[in-house]
XYZ file of C-alpha atoms in Angstrom:
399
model
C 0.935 -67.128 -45.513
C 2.566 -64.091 -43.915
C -0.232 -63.212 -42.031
C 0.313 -66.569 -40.175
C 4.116 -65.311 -39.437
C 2.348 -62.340 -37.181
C 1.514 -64.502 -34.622
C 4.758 -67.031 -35.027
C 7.218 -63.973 -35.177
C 5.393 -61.264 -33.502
C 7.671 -60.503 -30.260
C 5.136 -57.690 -28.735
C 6.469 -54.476 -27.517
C 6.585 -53.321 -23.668
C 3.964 -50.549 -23.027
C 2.973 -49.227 -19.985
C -0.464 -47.719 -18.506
C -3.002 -45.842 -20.167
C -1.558 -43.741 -17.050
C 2.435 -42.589 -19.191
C 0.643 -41.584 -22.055
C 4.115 -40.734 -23.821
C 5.618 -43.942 -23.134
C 2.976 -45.856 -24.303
C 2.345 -43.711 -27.699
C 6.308 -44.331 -28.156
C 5.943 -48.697 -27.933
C 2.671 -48.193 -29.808
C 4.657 -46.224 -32.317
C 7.455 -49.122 -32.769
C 4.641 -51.171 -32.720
C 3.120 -49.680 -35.987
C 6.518 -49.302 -37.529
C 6.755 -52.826 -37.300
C 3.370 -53.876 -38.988
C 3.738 -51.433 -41.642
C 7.419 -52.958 -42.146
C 5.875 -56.746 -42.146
C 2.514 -55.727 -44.635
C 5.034 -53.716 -46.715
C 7.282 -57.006 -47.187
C 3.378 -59.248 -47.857
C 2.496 -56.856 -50.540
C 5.742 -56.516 -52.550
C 5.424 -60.341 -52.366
C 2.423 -60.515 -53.819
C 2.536 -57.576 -56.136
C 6.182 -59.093 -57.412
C 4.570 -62.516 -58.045
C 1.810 -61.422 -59.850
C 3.946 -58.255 -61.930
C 6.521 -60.589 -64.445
C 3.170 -62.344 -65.270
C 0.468 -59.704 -65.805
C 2.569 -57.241 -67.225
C 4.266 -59.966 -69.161
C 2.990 -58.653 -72.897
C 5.628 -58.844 -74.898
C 6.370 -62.475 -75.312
C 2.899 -63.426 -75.587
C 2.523 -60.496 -78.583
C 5.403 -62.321 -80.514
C 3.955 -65.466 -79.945
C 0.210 -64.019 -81.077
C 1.599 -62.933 -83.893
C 2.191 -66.470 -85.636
C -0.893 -67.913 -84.583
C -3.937 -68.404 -86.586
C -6.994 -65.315 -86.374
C -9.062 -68.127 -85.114
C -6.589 -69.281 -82.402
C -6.432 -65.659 -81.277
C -10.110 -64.867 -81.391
C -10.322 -68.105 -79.332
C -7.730 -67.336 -76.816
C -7.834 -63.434 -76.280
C -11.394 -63.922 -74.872
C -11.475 -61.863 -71.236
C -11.532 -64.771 -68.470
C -14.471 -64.214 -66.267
C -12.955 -62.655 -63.210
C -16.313 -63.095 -60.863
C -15.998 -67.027 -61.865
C -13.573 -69.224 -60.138
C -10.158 -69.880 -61.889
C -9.670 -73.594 -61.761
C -7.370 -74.913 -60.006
C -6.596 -71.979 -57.702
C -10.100 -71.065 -56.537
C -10.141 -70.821 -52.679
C -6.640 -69.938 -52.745
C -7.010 -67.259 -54.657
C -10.166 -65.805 -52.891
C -8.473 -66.836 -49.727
C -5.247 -64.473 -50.323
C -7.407 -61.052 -51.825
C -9.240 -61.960 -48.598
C -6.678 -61.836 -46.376
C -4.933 -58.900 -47.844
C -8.267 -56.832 -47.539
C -8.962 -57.729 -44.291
C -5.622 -56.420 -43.143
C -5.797 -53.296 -45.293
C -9.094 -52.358 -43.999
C -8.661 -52.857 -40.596
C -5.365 -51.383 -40.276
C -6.188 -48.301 -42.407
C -9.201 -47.735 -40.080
C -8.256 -48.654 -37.024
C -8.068 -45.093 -35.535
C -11.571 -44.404 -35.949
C -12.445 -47.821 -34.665
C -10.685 -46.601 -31.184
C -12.720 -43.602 -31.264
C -16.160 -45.844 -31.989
C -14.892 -47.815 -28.929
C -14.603 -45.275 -26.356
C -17.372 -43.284 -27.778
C -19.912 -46.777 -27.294
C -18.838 -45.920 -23.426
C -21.552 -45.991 -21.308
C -20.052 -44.209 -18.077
C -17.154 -42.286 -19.672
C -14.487 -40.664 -17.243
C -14.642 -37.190 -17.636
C -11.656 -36.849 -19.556
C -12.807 -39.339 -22.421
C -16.203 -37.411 -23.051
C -16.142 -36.033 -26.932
C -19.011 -34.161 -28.859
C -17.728 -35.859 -32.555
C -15.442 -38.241 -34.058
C -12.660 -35.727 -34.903
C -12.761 -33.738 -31.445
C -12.079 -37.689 -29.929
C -8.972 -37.836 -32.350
C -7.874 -34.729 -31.689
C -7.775 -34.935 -27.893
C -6.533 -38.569 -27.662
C -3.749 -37.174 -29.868
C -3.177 -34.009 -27.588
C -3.349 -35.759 -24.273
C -2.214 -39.361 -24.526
C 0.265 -39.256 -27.973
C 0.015 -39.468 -31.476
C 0.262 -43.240 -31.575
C -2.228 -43.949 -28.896
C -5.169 -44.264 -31.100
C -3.171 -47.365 -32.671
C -2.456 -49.469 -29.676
C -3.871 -52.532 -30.034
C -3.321 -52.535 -34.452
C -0.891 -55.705 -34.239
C -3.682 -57.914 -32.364
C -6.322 -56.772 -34.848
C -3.678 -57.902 -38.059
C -3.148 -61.194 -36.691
C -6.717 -62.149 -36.515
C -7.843 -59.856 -39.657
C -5.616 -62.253 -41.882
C -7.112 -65.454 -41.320
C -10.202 -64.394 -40.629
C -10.928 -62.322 -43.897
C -8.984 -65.482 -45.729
C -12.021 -67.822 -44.204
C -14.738 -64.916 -44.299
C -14.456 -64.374 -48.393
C -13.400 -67.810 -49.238
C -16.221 -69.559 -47.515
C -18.511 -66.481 -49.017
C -17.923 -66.859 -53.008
C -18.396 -70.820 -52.574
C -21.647 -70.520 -50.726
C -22.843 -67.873 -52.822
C -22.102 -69.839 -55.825
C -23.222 -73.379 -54.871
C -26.698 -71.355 -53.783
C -27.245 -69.869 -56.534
C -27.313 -72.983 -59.096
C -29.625 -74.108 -56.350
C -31.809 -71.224 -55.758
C -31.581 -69.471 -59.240
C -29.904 -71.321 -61.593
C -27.631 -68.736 -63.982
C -28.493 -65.896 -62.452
C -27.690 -63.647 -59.353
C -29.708 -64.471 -56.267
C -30.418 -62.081 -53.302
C -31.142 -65.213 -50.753
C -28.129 -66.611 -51.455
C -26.410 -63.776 -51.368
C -27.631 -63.222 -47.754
C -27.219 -66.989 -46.806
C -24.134 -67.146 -47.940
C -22.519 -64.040 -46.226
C -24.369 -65.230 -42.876
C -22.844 -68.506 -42.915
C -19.447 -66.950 -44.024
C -19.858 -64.722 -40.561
C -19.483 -67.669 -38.419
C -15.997 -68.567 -39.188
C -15.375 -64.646 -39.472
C -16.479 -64.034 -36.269
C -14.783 -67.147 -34.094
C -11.678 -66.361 -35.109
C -11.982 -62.552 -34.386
C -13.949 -62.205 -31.415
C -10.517 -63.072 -29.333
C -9.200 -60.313 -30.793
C -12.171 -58.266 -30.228
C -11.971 -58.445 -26.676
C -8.160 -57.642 -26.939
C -8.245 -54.745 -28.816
C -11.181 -52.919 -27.479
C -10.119 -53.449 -23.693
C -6.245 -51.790 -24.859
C -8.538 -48.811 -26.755
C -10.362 -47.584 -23.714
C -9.610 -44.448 -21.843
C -6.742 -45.217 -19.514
C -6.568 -48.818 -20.665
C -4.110 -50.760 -17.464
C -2.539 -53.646 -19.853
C 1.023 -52.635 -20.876
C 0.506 -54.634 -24.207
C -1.148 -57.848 -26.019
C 0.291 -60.336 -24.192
C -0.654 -58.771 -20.647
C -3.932 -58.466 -21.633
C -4.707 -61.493 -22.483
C -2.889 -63.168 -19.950
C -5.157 -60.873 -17.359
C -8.498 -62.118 -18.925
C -7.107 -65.528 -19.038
C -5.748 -65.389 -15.373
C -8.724 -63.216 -13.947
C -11.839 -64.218 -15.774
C -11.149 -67.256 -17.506
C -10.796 -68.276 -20.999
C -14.914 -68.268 -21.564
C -14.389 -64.259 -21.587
C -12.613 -64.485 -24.957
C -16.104 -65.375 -26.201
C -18.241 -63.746 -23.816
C -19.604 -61.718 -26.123
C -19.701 -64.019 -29.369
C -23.266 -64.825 -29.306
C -24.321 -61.364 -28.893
C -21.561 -60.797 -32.040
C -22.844 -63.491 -34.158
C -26.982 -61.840 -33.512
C -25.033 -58.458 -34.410
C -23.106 -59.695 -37.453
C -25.298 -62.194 -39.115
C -28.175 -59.172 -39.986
C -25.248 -56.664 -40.850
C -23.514 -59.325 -42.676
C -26.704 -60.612 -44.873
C -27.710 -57.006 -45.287
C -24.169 -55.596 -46.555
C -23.993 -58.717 -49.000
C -27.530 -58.244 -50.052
C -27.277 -54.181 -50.632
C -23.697 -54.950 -52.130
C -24.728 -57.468 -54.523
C -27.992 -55.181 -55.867
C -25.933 -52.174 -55.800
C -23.183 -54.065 -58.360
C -26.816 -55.002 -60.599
C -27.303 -51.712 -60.707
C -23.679 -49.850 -60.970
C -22.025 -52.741 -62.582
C -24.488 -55.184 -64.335
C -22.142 -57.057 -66.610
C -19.732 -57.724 -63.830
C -16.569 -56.658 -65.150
C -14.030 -54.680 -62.729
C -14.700 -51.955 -61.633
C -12.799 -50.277 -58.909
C -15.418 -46.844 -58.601
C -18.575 -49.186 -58.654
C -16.912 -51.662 -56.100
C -16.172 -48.761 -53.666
C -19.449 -47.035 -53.817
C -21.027 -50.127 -53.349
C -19.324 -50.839 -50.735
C -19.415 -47.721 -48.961
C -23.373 -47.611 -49.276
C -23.640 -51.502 -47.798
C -21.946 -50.815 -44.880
C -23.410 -47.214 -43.858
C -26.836 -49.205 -44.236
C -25.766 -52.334 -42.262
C -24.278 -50.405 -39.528
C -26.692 -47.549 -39.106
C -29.324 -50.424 -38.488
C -27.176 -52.780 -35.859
C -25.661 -50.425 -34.044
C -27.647 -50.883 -31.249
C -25.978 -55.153 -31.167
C -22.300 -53.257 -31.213
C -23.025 -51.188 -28.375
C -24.145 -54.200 -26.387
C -21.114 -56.493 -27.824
C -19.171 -53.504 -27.158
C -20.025 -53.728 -22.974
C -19.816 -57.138 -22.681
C -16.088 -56.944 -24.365
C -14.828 -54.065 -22.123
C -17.140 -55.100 -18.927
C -16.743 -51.865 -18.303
C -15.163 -50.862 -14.803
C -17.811 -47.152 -14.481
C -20.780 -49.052 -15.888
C -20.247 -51.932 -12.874
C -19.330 -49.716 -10.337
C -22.599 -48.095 -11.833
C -24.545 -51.192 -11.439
C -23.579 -52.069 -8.272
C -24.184 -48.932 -6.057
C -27.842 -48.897 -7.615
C -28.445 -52.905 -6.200
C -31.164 -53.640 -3.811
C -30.500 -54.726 -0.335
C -31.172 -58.220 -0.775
C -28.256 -58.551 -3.329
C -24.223 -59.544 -2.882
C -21.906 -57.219 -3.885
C -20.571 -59.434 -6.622
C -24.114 -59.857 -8.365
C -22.822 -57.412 -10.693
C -19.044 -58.495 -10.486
C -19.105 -58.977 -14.558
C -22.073 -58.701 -17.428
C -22.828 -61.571 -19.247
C -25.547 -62.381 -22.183
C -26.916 -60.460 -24.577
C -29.939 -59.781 -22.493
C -28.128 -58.753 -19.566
C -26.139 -56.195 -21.749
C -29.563 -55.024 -23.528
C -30.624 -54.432 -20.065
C -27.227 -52.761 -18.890
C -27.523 -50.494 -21.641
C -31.618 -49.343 -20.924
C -30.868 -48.748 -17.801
C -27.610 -46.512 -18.068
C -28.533 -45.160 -21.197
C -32.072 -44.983 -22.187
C -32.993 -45.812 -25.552
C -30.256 -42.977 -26.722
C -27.312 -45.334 -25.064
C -28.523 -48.197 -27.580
C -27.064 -45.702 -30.835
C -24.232 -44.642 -28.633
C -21.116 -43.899 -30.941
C -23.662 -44.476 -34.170
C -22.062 -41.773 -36.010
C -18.442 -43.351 -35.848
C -19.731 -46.164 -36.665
C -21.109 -45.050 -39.955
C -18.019 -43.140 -40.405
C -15.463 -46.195 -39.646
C -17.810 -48.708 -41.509
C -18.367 -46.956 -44.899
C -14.830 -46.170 -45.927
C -13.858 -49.626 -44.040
C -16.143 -51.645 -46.518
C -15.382 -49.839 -49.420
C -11.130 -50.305 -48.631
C -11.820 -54.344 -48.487
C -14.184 -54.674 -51.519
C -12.226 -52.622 -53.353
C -8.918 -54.705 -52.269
C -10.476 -57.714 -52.661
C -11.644 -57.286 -56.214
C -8.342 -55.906 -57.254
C -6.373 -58.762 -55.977
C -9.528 -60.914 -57.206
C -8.910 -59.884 -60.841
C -5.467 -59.804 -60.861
C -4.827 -63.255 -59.730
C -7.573 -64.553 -61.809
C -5.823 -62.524 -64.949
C -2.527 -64.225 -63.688
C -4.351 -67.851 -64.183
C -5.407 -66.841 -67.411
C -2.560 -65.495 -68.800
C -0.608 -68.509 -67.914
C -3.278 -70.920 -68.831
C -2.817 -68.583 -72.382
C 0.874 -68.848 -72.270
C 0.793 -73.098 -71.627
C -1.782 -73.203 -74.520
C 0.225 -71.393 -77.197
C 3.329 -73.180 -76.760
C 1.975 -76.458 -76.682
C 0.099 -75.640 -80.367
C 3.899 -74.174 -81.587
């Protein structure tokens, strides 16, 4: 897959400090010209692969048109896209899920840096914003147009195998619960089941990346790229701080996750109840899952959010307001989900826990609605592709 080939190929541009803002927006600008150059060269792949055969009418009309009228009545049935194709099931859901997950993170990713710095609990002066488009305006004016980005190619590299896993692992569950739970029908438990256990392998594959790529979006950020980052954490804190902040991830992802699946699936009853595709029900749905599912577990992100930045102002923070009977390293990093829930009270009040809420909303609805939408697309189109070929096989073999 060429998502693998990011991480086999990917020779990471030199950046410097969050300090040279124009130097840095200039790598992170090569850096992006690079991506969109690789994702260009997946999706022509894909897109030429599946073309010749979808669009492919014309020899199948002149074969139609010596077959029997109960041959064709047979044959031109519409496959059922939500079912499986056989023989290229978790393939196929594999690839539309790694293609969304790309597009969706990629696509969004500059309002994910905002959500980042916005989370902040002790923001420098300089990186304090009212909304979401006065934080994009002024990291655009004062650190370069490409500094929102930094940080994108660490994000693809995990999206692709992670959203492969995530979608893959989803549509099985959800189907082999189902015939359990609710036999022929549509069932809101295992729905939610499903898209919790389908979280788990999401989430351990990107929570290294995670930590990455919100540590490079924070204001004044002093990795000059990927590989010094993680070769700080590594070198400084260990590799346990790639996944310091995966419990308190997984108690963050498994409600938004069970609640986006549930609201999706009810929302597609209602929108789209005979299941066909349906690219303006897909995005609505989506759009509505996520601003529901984030809204409510906000309050998890801002505490995964600390514990992935261990951020320098909230410590420093922490440790001038110590007792006297304390070391000066008692607050030398912030670890657990209660220690972060703490943290966060204590800087913040109960207003710090919905820190950055209304980026979040704002990244999460369009973000959702950009991978269901994807996903179904490349969902129907592969499953046409088995179809018509299974079509194709079936018509020569009876000439």
């Amino acid at each position: 897959m060429e998502a693998d080939g990011f991480l086999r190929r990917r020779r990471m541009t030199a950046e410097t400090t969050g300090s040279d803002p124009g130097v840095a927006g200039a790598s992170a600008g090569a850096e992006v010209r690079w991506l969109g150059g690789r994702f260009w060269g997946v999706s022509e792949s894909i897109v030429g692969s599946l073309t010749p055969r979808i669009g492919g009418e014309t020899e199948l009309q002149t074969v139609e048109f010596i077959r029997s009228a109960q041959d064709a009545q047979t044959e031109d049935t519409e496959p059922d896209y939500e079912g499986l194709p056989q023989g290229a099931s978790t393939s196929t859901h594999m690839l539309a899920g790694a293609v969304a997950g790309i597009m969706e993170h990629c696509i969004m990713f500059p309002i994910d840096c905002v959500k980042t710095r916005m989370q902040s609990l002790q923001p420098d002066p300089a990186a304090r914003y009212r909304n979401v488009m006065d934080a994009l305006r002024r990291i655009v004016a004062t650190e370069g147009f490409w500094r929102p980005l930094r940080g994108l190619n660490a994000t693809a590299v995990g999206a692709g195998p992670a959203h492969a896993l995530y979608f893959a692992s989803y549509e099985k569950l959800k189907k082999t619960l189902s015939d359990v739970i609710h036999p022929g029908a549509n069932s809101h438990l295992a729905n939610g089941t499903a898209g919790c256990a389908a979280t788990l392998l999401h989430d351990a594959i990107m929570n290294p990346t995670e930590v990455v790529k919100q540590r490079m979006q924070m204001y004044n950020s002093p990795y000059r790229g990927v590989k010094d980052c993680v070769r700080a954490v590594w070198q400084k804190e260990g590799p346990a701080a790639f996944y310091r902040s995966y419990t308190t991830q997984l108690t963050m992802n498994v409600p938004f996750q069970a609640l986006h699946f549930m609201t999706y699936e009810y929302l597609q009853e209602l929108l789209n109840p005979h299941r066909q595709y349906n690219p303006s029900s897909h995005m609505l749905s989506g759009a509505l899952a996520g601003a529901i599912a984030a809204a409510t577990t906000t309050p998890l992100d801002v505490c995964k959010t600390l514990l992935n930045t261990q951020e320098s102002l909230a410590l420093s923070s922490l440790s001038s307001g110590q007792g006297p009977g304390q070391s000066q390293g008692a607050h030398r990093h912030i670890s657990g989900l209660a220690h972060a829930f703490r943290t966060v009270y204590r800087l913040g009040g109960l207003k710090g826990f919905f820190r950055g809420v209304q980026a979040r909303i704002i990244y999460q609805m369009p973000s959702t609605a950009i991978s269901w939408s994807v996903y179904e697309f490349f969902k129907y189109g592969l499953t046409q592709h088995q179809h018509n070929k299974r079509r194709t096989q079936h018509m020569e073999a009876d000439i």
